[in-house]
Coordinates of C-alpha atoms in Angstrom, one line a residue:
M1 CA 198.8 209.2 117.0
K2 CA 200.4 205.9 115.9
R3 CA 201.1 207.0 112.4
R4 CA 203.2 204.0 111.3
N5 CA 200.0 201.8 111.5
F6 CA 198.9 203.6 108.4
L7 CA 201.8 202.3 106.4
K8 CA 202.0 198.8 108.0
Q9 CA 198.4 197.9 108.6
S10 CA 195.9 200.0 106.7
A11 CA 193.2 197.6 107.9
L12 CA 194.0 198.4 111.6
A13 CA 194.0 201.7 110.5
G14 CA 216.5 216.3 125.1
L15 CA 218.2 213.0 125.2
A16 CA 221.3 212.9 123.0
L17 CA 221.7 210.4 120.2
T18 CA 225.0 209.3 121.6
A19 CA 223.5 208.5 125.0
L20 CA 221.1 206.1 123.2
A21 CA 223.8 204.6 121.1
D22 CA 226.0 203.8 124.2
S23 CA 223.1 201.9 125.8
S24 CA 222.7 198.4 124.4
C25 CA 219.2 197.2 124.0
G26 CA 218.2 193.7 125.1
T27 CA 215.7 192.0 127.3
R28 CA 216.2 192.2 131.0
S29 CA 216.5 188.5 131.4
D30 CA 219.2 188.4 128.7
K31 CA 221.3 190.9 130.5
E32 CA 220.9 189.3 133.9
L33 CA 221.7 185.8 132.6
A34 CA 224.8 187.3 130.9
G35 CA 226.2 188.3 134.3
G36 CA 224.1 190.8 136.1
A37 CA 224.7 193.7 133.8
T38 CA 221.8 195.7 135.1
T39 CA 221.1 197.8 138.2
S40 CA 217.6 198.2 139.7
L41 CA 217.4 201.4 141.7
P42 CA 216.0 201.1 145.2
D43 CA 212.6 202.7 145.4
D44 CA 211.1 203.5 148.8
F45 CA 208.9 206.4 147.6
P46 CA 206.1 206.6 150.2
L47 CA 203.4 207.3 147.6
N48 CA 204.2 204.3 145.4
D49 CA 201.0 203.1 143.7
A50 CA 198.9 205.3 145.9
T51 CA 195.3 205.4 144.8
L52 CA 192.9 208.3 144.9
D53 CA 191.0 206.8 147.8
E54 CA 194.2 206.2 149.8
L55 CA 195.4 209.8 149.2
Q56 CA 192.1 211.2 150.3
E57 CA 192.1 209.0 153.4
K58 CA 195.6 210.3 154.3
M59 CA 194.6 213.9 153.8
Q60 CA 191.4 213.4 155.8
G61 CA 193.3 211.8 158.6
G62 CA 195.9 214.5 158.7
E63 CA 198.8 212.3 157.8
Y64 CA 199.4 214.3 154.6
T65 CA 198.2 217.5 153.1
S66 CA 197.8 218.4 149.4
H67 CA 200.8 220.6 149.9
S68 CA 202.9 217.8 151.3
I69 CA 201.7 215.3 148.6
T70 CA 202.5 217.8 145.8
E71 CA 205.9 218.5 147.3
M72 CA 206.7 214.8 147.4
Y73 CA 205.7 214.3 143.7
L74 CA 207.8 217.4 142.8
Q75 CA 210.8 216.0 144.6
R76 CA 210.2 212.6 142.9
I77 CA 210.2 214.3 139.5
R78 CA 213.5 216.1 140.3
E79 CA 215.1 212.8 141.5
I80 CA 214.2 210.4 138.7
D81 CA 212.7 212.3 135.9
Q82 CA 215.0 215.3 135.6
N83 CA 218.0 213.5 137.2
G84 CA 218.9 209.9 138.1
P85 CA 217.5 207.6 135.5
R86 CA 216.2 210.7 133.7
L87 CA 212.9 209.4 132.5
N88 CA 212.3 212.8 130.8
S89 CA 208.5 212.4 131.0
V90 CA 207.7 215.9 132.4
I91 CA 208.3 218.7 130.0
E92 CA 207.3 221.6 132.3
L93 CA 206.4 222.0 136.0
N94 CA 203.7 224.3 137.3
P95 CA 205.4 227.0 139.4
D96 CA 202.0 227.6 141.1
A97 CA 201.4 224.0 142.1
L98 CA 202.3 224.3 145.8
T99 CA 200.3 227.6 146.1
I100 CA 197.2 225.9 144.6
A101 CA 197.7 222.9 146.9
G102 CA 197.9 225.2 149.9
A103 CA 194.6 226.9 149.0
L104 CA 192.9 223.5 148.6
D105 CA 194.2 222.5 152.1
L106 CA 192.6 225.6 153.5
E107 CA 189.3 224.7 151.9
R108 CA 189.6 221.2 153.5
K109 CA 190.2 222.8 156.9
Q110 CA 187.1 224.9 156.4
G111 CA 185.0 221.8 155.7
K112 CA 184.9 222.0 151.9
V113 CA 186.0 218.9 150.0
R114 CA 185.1 219.1 146.4
G115 CA 185.3 215.3 145.7
L116 CA 187.8 212.5 145.1
L117 CA 190.2 214.8 143.2
H118 CA 190.4 217.5 145.9
G119 CA 194.0 218.3 146.4
I120 CA 195.2 215.5 144.0
P121 CA 198.3 216.3 141.8
V122 CA 197.6 215.6 138.1
L123 CA 199.9 215.8 135.1
I124 CA 198.5 216.7 131.7
K125 CA 199.9 216.3 128.2
D126 CA 201.5 219.2 126.6
N127 CA 199.0 219.6 123.8
I128 CA 196.3 220.7 126.3
D129 CA 195.8 224.4 127.1
T130 CA 196.3 225.8 130.5
G131 CA 195.5 229.4 131.1
D132 CA 198.4 229.9 133.5
S133 CA 202.2 230.5 133.2
M134 CA 202.9 227.1 131.5
M135 CA 203.3 226.8 127.8
T136 CA 201.3 224.6 125.4
T137 CA 203.5 223.4 122.6
A138 CA 202.7 219.9 121.4
G139 CA 206.4 219.4 122.0
S140 CA 207.3 221.6 119.0
L141 CA 210.0 224.3 119.1
A142 CA 207.7 226.2 116.7
L143 CA 205.3 226.8 119.6
V144 CA 207.8 227.5 122.4
G145 CA 206.6 230.6 124.2
H146 CA 202.9 229.9 123.4
R147 CA 200.8 230.4 126.5
A148 CA 197.0 229.9 126.2
T149 CA 194.7 232.6 127.4
K150 CA 192.3 230.2 129.1
D151 CA 192.1 226.6 130.2
A152 CA 190.9 223.8 128.0
F153 CA 187.4 222.8 129.0
I154 CA 188.7 219.5 130.6
V155 CA 191.3 221.5 132.6
S156 CA 188.6 223.8 133.9
Q157 CA 186.7 220.6 134.9
L158 CA 189.8 219.4 136.7
R159 CA 190.3 222.7 138.6
E160 CA 186.6 222.8 139.5
A161 CA 187.0 219.3 141.0
G162 CA 189.9 220.5 143.1
A163 CA 192.8 218.9 141.2
V164 CA 196.3 220.4 141.4
I165 CA 197.8 220.8 137.9
L166 CA 201.3 219.6 138.7
G167 CA 202.8 220.2 135.2
K168 CA 202.8 219.0 131.6
T169 CA 204.1 215.8 130.1
N170 CA 206.3 215.3 127.1
L171 CA 204.9 213.6 124.1
S172 CA 205.6 212.5 120.5
E173 CA 205.9 215.8 118.7
W174 CA 202.6 217.0 117.2
A175 CA 201.0 213.9 118.8
N176 CA 203.1 211.7 116.5
F177 CA 201.7 213.3 113.3
R178 CA 204.9 214.7 111.8
S179 CA 206.8 212.0 110.1
T180 CA 206.4 208.4 108.9
R181 CA 209.8 207.7 110.5
S182 CA 209.4 209.4 113.8
T183 CA 210.4 208.0 117.2
S184 CA 207.6 207.8 119.8
G185 CA 208.2 209.8 122.9
W186 CA 210.5 212.3 121.2
S187 CA 209.9 216.0 120.7
S188 CA 212.1 218.8 119.6
R189 CA 211.2 220.7 122.7
G190 CA 211.4 217.9 125.3
G191 CA 213.8 215.3 123.9
Q192 CA 213.3 211.6 124.4
T193 CA 211.0 210.1 127.1
R194 CA 212.4 206.8 128.4
N195 CA 210.6 203.6 129.4
P196 CA 210.8 203.0 133.2
Y197 CA 210.8 199.3 132.8
S198 CA 213.9 199.3 130.6
L199 CA 215.4 202.7 129.9
D200 CA 216.6 201.8 126.4
R201 CA 213.2 200.7 125.2
N202 CA 210.4 202.9 123.9
P203 CA 207.5 204.2 126.0
C204 CA 205.2 204.4 123.0
G205 CA 203.3 207.5 122.0
S206 CA 202.0 209.9 121.6
S207 CA 201.0 210.2 125.3
A208 CA 204.4 208.8 126.3
G209 CA 205.1 211.3 129.1
S210 CA 201.7 210.7 130.7
G211 CA 202.1 206.9 130.6
V212 CA 205.7 207.0 132.0
A213 CA 204.8 209.5 134.7
V214 CA 201.9 207.4 136.0
A215 CA 203.9 204.2 135.9
A216 CA 206.9 205.7 137.7
N217 CA 204.7 207.4 140.4
L218 CA 205.4 211.0 139.4
C219 CA 201.8 211.9 139.9
A220 CA 198.6 210.4 141.2
V221 CA 196.9 210.3 137.8
A222 CA 197.5 211.9 134.3
I223 CA 195.6 212.9 131.2
G224 CA 196.6 211.8 127.7
T225 CA 195.1 212.3 124.3
E226 CA 194.4 209.8 121.5
T227 CA 193.6 209.8 117.8
N228 CA 194.6 206.1 117.3
G229 CA 196.5 204.4 120.0
S230 CA 198.1 207.3 121.8
I231 CA 196.4 206.5 125.2
A232 CA 196.2 202.7 124.7
C233 CA 199.7 201.9 123.5
P234 CA 201.6 203.9 126.2
S235 CA 199.2 202.6 128.8
S236 CA 200.0 199.0 127.7
I237 CA 203.7 199.5 127.4
N238 CA 204.0 201.3 130.7
G239 CA 201.8 198.8 132.6
I240 CA 199.0 201.1 133.5
V241 CA 195.3 201.6 132.8
G242 CA 194.1 203.9 130.0
I243 CA 190.6 204.8 128.9
K244 CA 190.0 206.2 125.4
P245 CA 186.4 207.6 125.7
T246 CA 183.8 207.7 123.1
V247 CA 184.4 210.8 121.0
G248 CA 182.0 213.3 122.5
L249 CA 182.2 212.2 126.1
W250 CA 185.1 214.6 126.9
S251 CA 185.4 218.1 125.3
R252 CA 188.3 218.8 122.9
T253 CA 188.1 222.6 123.2
G254 CA 191.6 223.9 123.9
I255 CA 193.5 220.8 122.8
I256 CA 195.9 221.0 119.8
P257 CA 194.0 218.8 117.3
I258 CA 194.7 216.1 114.7
S259 CA 191.2 215.0 113.9
H260 CA 187.8 216.2 115.0
T261 CA 186.5 212.7 114.0
Q262 CA 188.8 210.7 116.2
D263 CA 190.5 213.0 118.8
T264 CA 189.7 212.7 122.5
A265 CA 191.6 213.1 125.8
G266 CA 191.3 210.4 128.4
P267 CA 192.5 209.1 131.9
M268 CA 195.8 207.3 132.4
T269 CA 196.0 205.8 135.9
R270 CA 197.3 202.8 137.8
S271 CA 193.9 201.2 138.4
V272 CA 190.5 200.9 136.7
R273 CA 188.9 202.4 139.8
D274 CA 190.9 205.6 139.5
A275 CA 190.4 205.8 135.7
A276 CA 186.6 205.5 136.3
A277 CA 186.7 208.3 138.8
L278 CA 188.6 210.6 136.5
L279 CA 186.3 209.7 133.5
G280 CA 183.1 210.9 135.2
T281 CA 184.7 214.0 136.8
I282 CA 185.8 215.5 133.4
A283 CA 182.8 214.4 131.3
G284 CA 180.5 217.2 130.4
I285 CA 178.7 219.2 127.6
D286 CA 180.8 222.0 126.2
P287 CA 179.0 224.6 124.1
E288 CA 182.3 225.1 122.2
D289 CA 182.6 221.5 121.2
P290 CA 179.2 220.5 119.5
V291 CA 180.0 216.8 119.5
T292 CA 179.7 216.7 123.3
N293 CA 175.9 217.4 122.8
E294 CA 175.7 213.7 121.6
S295 CA 176.7 212.6 125.2
K296 CA 173.5 214.1 126.7
G297 CA 171.7 211.4 128.5
K298 CA 174.5 208.9 127.8
A299 CA 177.4 210.3 130.0
Q300 CA 177.6 209.4 133.6
H301 CA 178.8 211.6 136.4
D302 CA 179.9 208.6 138.4
Y303 CA 181.5 205.7 136.5
Q304 CA 182.7 204.1 139.7
Q305 CA 179.2 202.7 140.2
F306 CA 180.0 200.2 137.5
L307 CA 183.0 198.7 139.3
D308 CA 182.1 195.1 139.9
A309 CA 184.5 192.4 140.9
N310 CA 182.0 189.9 139.3
G311 CA 181.7 192.1 136.2
L312 CA 182.7 189.3 133.9
Q313 CA 179.8 187.1 134.9
G314 CA 177.5 186.4 132.0
K315 CA 179.4 188.6 129.6
R316 CA 180.0 187.5 126.0
I317 CA 183.4 188.8 124.9
G318 CA 184.7 188.6 121.3
V319 CA 188.4 187.9 120.7
E320 CA 189.8 188.9 117.4
K321 CA 190.9 185.6 115.7
S322 CA 194.0 187.1 114.0
Y323 CA 195.3 188.1 117.5
L324 CA 195.4 184.5 118.8
K325 CA 198.7 183.7 117.1
G326 CA 201.5 186.3 116.9
H327 CA 204.4 186.7 119.4
E328 CA 204.6 183.6 121.5
G329 CA 204.9 185.5 124.8
V330 CA 201.9 187.6 124.1
D331 CA 199.9 184.6 122.9
A332 CA 200.5 182.9 126.2
L333 CA 199.3 186.0 128.1
L334 CA 196.2 186.2 126.0
Q335 CA 195.4 182.5 126.5
K336 CA 195.8 183.0 130.2
A337 CA 193.5 186.0 130.1
I338 CA 190.9 184.1 128.2
E339 CA 190.9 181.3 130.8
Q340 CA 190.7 183.8 133.6
M341 CA 187.7 185.5 132.0
K342 CA 186.0 182.1 131.4
G343 CA 186.7 181.2 135.1
K344 CA 184.8 184.3 136.2
G345 CA 181.8 183.4 134.1
A346 CA 182.5 185.0 130.7
T347 CA 181.8 183.4 127.3
I348 CA 184.6 183.9 124.8
I349 CA 183.7 184.0 121.1
E350 CA 186.3 184.2 118.3
V351 CA 185.5 187.0 115.8
E352 CA 187.0 188.4 112.6
L353 CA 186.8 192.1 112.7
V354 CA 190.1 192.8 111.1
K355 CA 188.9 190.8 108.0
L356 CA 185.9 193.1 107.7
L357 CA 188.1 196.2 107.9
K358 CA 190.4 195.1 105.0
V359 CA 188.3 197.0 102.5
L360 CA 189.7 200.2 103.8
D361 CA 192.6 201.4 101.8
G362 CA 194.3 204.3 103.6
E363 CA 191.0 206.2 104.2
E364 CA 191.9 206.9 107.9
F365 CA 195.3 208.5 107.1
K366 CA 193.6 210.5 104.3
V367 CA 190.9 211.8 106.7
L368 CA 193.4 212.6 109.4
K369 CA 195.6 214.7 107.1
Y370 CA 192.7 216.7 105.8
E371 CA 191.3 217.3 109.3
F372 CA 194.8 218.0 110.8
K373 CA 195.3 220.9 108.4
D374 CA 191.9 222.3 109.0
G375 CA 192.0 221.9 112.8
L376 CA 195.5 223.1 113.3
N377 CA 194.9 226.2 111.2
R378 CA 191.8 227.0 113.2
Y379 CA 193.7 226.5 116.5
L380 CA 196.7 228.6 115.6
A381 CA 194.7 231.4 114.1
T382 CA 193.5 232.4 117.6
A383 CA 196.5 231.2 119.6
H384 CA 199.1 233.5 121.1
A385 CA 201.9 231.8 119.2
S386 CA 204.5 233.1 116.8
V387 CA 203.2 230.7 114.1
K388 CA 199.7 231.2 112.8
S389 CA 199.2 228.3 110.4
L390 CA 200.4 224.9 109.5
K391 CA 202.5 226.4 106.6
E392 CA 204.2 228.7 109.1
V393 CA 205.1 225.7 111.3
I394 CA 206.6 223.9 108.3
D395 CA 208.6 227.0 107.4
F396 CA 209.8 227.4 111.0
N397 CA 211.0 223.8 111.0
R398 CA 212.9 224.3 107.7
R399 CA 214.6 227.4 109.0
N400 CA 215.6 225.6 112.2
E401 CA 216.2 222.2 110.8
A402 CA 219.2 221.3 112.9
K403 CA 217.2 221.7 116.1
A404 CA 213.7 221.0 115.0
M405 CA 214.3 218.0 112.7
P406 CA 217.7 216.4 113.6
Y407 CA 216.5 212.8 113.3
F408 CA 213.4 212.7 111.1
K409 CA 211.6 215.3 108.9
Q410 CA 208.0 216.5 108.5
E411 CA 206.6 214.8 105.5
I412 CA 203.2 214.3 107.1
L413 CA 202.9 218.0 107.9
E414 CA 203.9 218.8 104.3
G415 CA 201.5 216.2 102.9
S416 CA 198.6 217.7 104.9
E417 CA 199.5 221.2 103.8
A418 CA 199.3 220.2 100.2
L419 CA 195.6 219.1 100.6
G420 CA 192.5 221.1 100.0
G421 CA 189.7 221.8 102.5
L422 CA 187.0 219.7 104.1
D423 CA 184.6 220.4 101.2
T424 CA 186.7 218.3 98.8
K425 CA 185.1 215.2 97.3
E426 CA 188.1 213.0 98.3
Y427 CA 187.8 213.9 102.0
K428 CA 184.1 213.4 102.1
E429 CA 184.2 210.0 100.4
A430 CA 187.1 208.8 102.6
L431 CA 185.3 209.9 105.8
K432 CA 182.0 208.3 104.8
K433 CA 183.8 205.0 103.9
L434 CA 185.9 205.0 107.1
L435 CA 182.9 205.5 109.5
S436 CA 180.6 203.2 107.7
V437 CA 183.1 200.4 107.6
T438 CA 184.5 200.7 111.1
R439 CA 181.2 201.6 113.0
G440 CA 179.2 199.2 110.8
G441 CA 181.7 196.4 111.3
I442 CA 181.9 196.8 115.1
D443 CA 178.1 197.2 115.5
K444 CA 177.4 194.3 113.2
L445 CA 179.7 191.9 115.1
M446 CA 178.4 193.1 118.5
K447 CA 174.8 192.5 117.5
E448 CA 175.4 189.3 115.5
H449 CA 177.2 187.6 118.5
Q450 CA 175.4 189.5 121.2
L451 CA 178.7 190.7 122.5
S452 CA 179.4 192.9 125.5
A453 CA 182.9 193.8 124.2
I454 CA 185.7 192.8 121.8
C455 CA 189.2 192.4 123.1
G456 CA 192.8 191.6 122.1
P457 CA 196.4 192.5 122.9
A458 CA 197.1 196.2 122.7
N459 CA 200.6 195.6 121.4
G460 CA 203.7 193.4 121.5
P461 CA 206.7 194.0 123.7
S462 CA 208.3 197.4 123.6
W463 CA 211.0 198.0 120.9
C464 CA 214.4 199.5 121.3
T465 CA 214.4 203.3 121.0
D466 CA 216.1 204.2 117.7
L467 CA 216.2 207.9 116.7
I468 CA 217.9 207.0 113.4
N469 CA 215.5 204.5 112.1
G470 CA 212.3 205.4 114.0
D471 CA 209.7 203.1 115.6
A472 CA 209.4 199.4 115.2
F473 CA 205.9 198.7 116.3
T474 CA 205.4 195.1 117.3
G475 CA 202.0 194.2 116.0
Y476 CA 198.4 193.7 117.4
G477 CA 196.8 197.1 118.0
A478 CA 193.4 195.8 119.3
Y479 CA 192.4 199.3 120.2
S480 CA 192.6 200.6 116.6
P481 CA 189.2 199.7 115.2
A482 CA 187.5 201.6 118.1
A483 CA 189.7 204.6 117.6
E484 CA 188.8 204.8 113.9
A485 CA 185.1 204.5 114.7
G486 CA 185.3 207.1 117.5
Y487 CA 184.2 204.3 120.0
P488 CA 185.6 203.7 123.5
S489 CA 188.3 201.4 124.6
I490 CA 190.0 200.6 127.9
T491 CA 193.5 199.1 128.2
V492 CA 194.5 197.1 131.3
P493 CA 197.7 195.3 132.2
M494 CA 197.7 191.7 130.9
G495 CA 201.1 190.6 132.1
M496 CA 204.8 190.8 131.3
V497 CA 207.1 189.4 128.6
H498 CA 210.8 189.5 129.5
G499 CA 210.1 192.1 132.1
L500 CA 208.1 194.3 129.6
P501 CA 204.4 195.1 130.2
I502 CA 201.7 194.0 127.8
G503 CA 198.2 195.3 127.9
I504 CA 194.8 194.0 126.8
S505 CA 192.3 196.3 125.2
F506 CA 188.5 196.0 125.5
F507 CA 186.3 198.0 123.2
G508 CA 182.7 198.3 122.3
S509 CA 180.1 200.5 120.6
A510 CA 179.5 204.2 121.3
Y511 CA 179.0 205.2 124.9
S512 CA 179.5 201.6 126.2
E513 CA 181.9 202.8 128.9
P514 CA 179.8 201.4 131.7
E515 CA 180.0 197.9 130.3
L516 CA 183.7 198.2 129.4
I517 CA 184.5 199.3 133.0
R518 CA 182.6 196.4 134.5
I519 CA 184.5 194.0 132.3
A520 CA 187.9 195.6 132.7
Y521 CA 187.5 195.9 136.5
G522 CA 186.4 192.3 136.7
Y523 CA 189.4 191.2 134.7
E524 CA 191.8 193.4 136.7
Q525 CA 190.6 192.0 140.0
V526 CA 191.0 188.4 138.9
S527 CA 194.3 188.9 137.2
K528 CA 196.2 191.5 139.3
N529 CA 198.8 191.9 136.6
R530 CA 200.2 195.4 137.3
M531 CA 203.9 195.3 138.3
A532 CA 205.6 198.5 139.2
P533 CA 208.8 199.4 137.2
S534 CA 212.2 198.8 138.8
L535 CA 213.9 201.6 136.8
V536 CA 216.6 199.4 135.3
I537 CA 219.9 201.0 134.3
R538 CA 222.1 199.0 131.9
H539 CA 225.9 198.8 132.1

């Protein structure tokens, strides 16, 4: 959850501190021009940028097994995540991963292949329940020791599809819903996740670990969660593809919540093709999450059918007018993207959605605080954790302030706890206004201009990680209106600014994933913007 947006743009609604202080923060080009003050680690990992199709082909042909692939990813994590550059993106490994992989290899030998995810190692964010020996903590020391009694619905879908749950990824603690001055990618349990493109810069959050792990080839694919930007921003800043589905396409049962209005998990991958594969595999109606009933007749089992290299042909795509002039490097990338889309047959129309949303005055943040208190209390009431309520989390943090809150505090938790229930007039009015303005604004623009999607830069260049002062978000946030509305978005690499990835986000109305995938895939194929990180260490 990108909480600082609430303060800056209401319309858009363990690594030691000394280690960070010793590492100067500048652009890669600045350092290189100053006399070669960086080192790029050699990277000959055999599974670099491997796709799901390629991994299946290698397993089918006998070159690899699920066991050997899982073993290679585990070794990769040990070498560059836990040691070496110490990306710190994986908070816990699954001790049963190799055993699970071996069992899936046996199934393959017996002629049973469950699908494209059979035998594929997947990392999932540490706010998603697994009914195994791994903990689910949202990165909080208050939840250390908490082991869920059963899988989240989406995890059971992954297991049924034959995926190997490799481990859990670090995140911004409580999905970045703890403090207005927090640092993305930091949690009291896991420490600071580092950006693989420039280790002193931020990976964005809250799905920082999932974004970094995919970018650095620590897994085949990963799962993140988003309330507002937590899939889109780390996907953009780590040079990968992320899909934030329509709220209701994926179940939220067994996921530590912020907001039942906006929360959803989603795929984080290195290609639109793999994201589409993951999207359909996990979609499904969950009796324990009533909002998934709305996906009946709208969800697709196979989103790969919408992959079309000519997917931009004849499409009318809106570009938010206020995003056309900001950071000069990002502006140049956006103009190039516009020309590439036009060259493949798309019509570009300037729109002013942000202007329509300016009537909102903190409604989103208000809604999220009410829903966070309600949702977290419900989750903790039945969880096997030592804390049973938001109040007990707050009290734990106060008792353990030196370890739990060494850099920033918990004013968002405290502000949520001070609020009433979901039956209060303030909450109901804020929710009604939020949804009518965001959904109404998007739907109106889409209809008025006959648009297939709206797009804009996901963010500016990554900022320097600063545990003392917190995040310094660099503008844009084209995904935010869709997040507030509960609508889908897909973020795809748009290029690099001083060696730092920038993504473009496409969004549309509810359950428009097929159209967004066509557009995003068409753009991805014409632009080919993904560049793997070189794991730069500064001197």
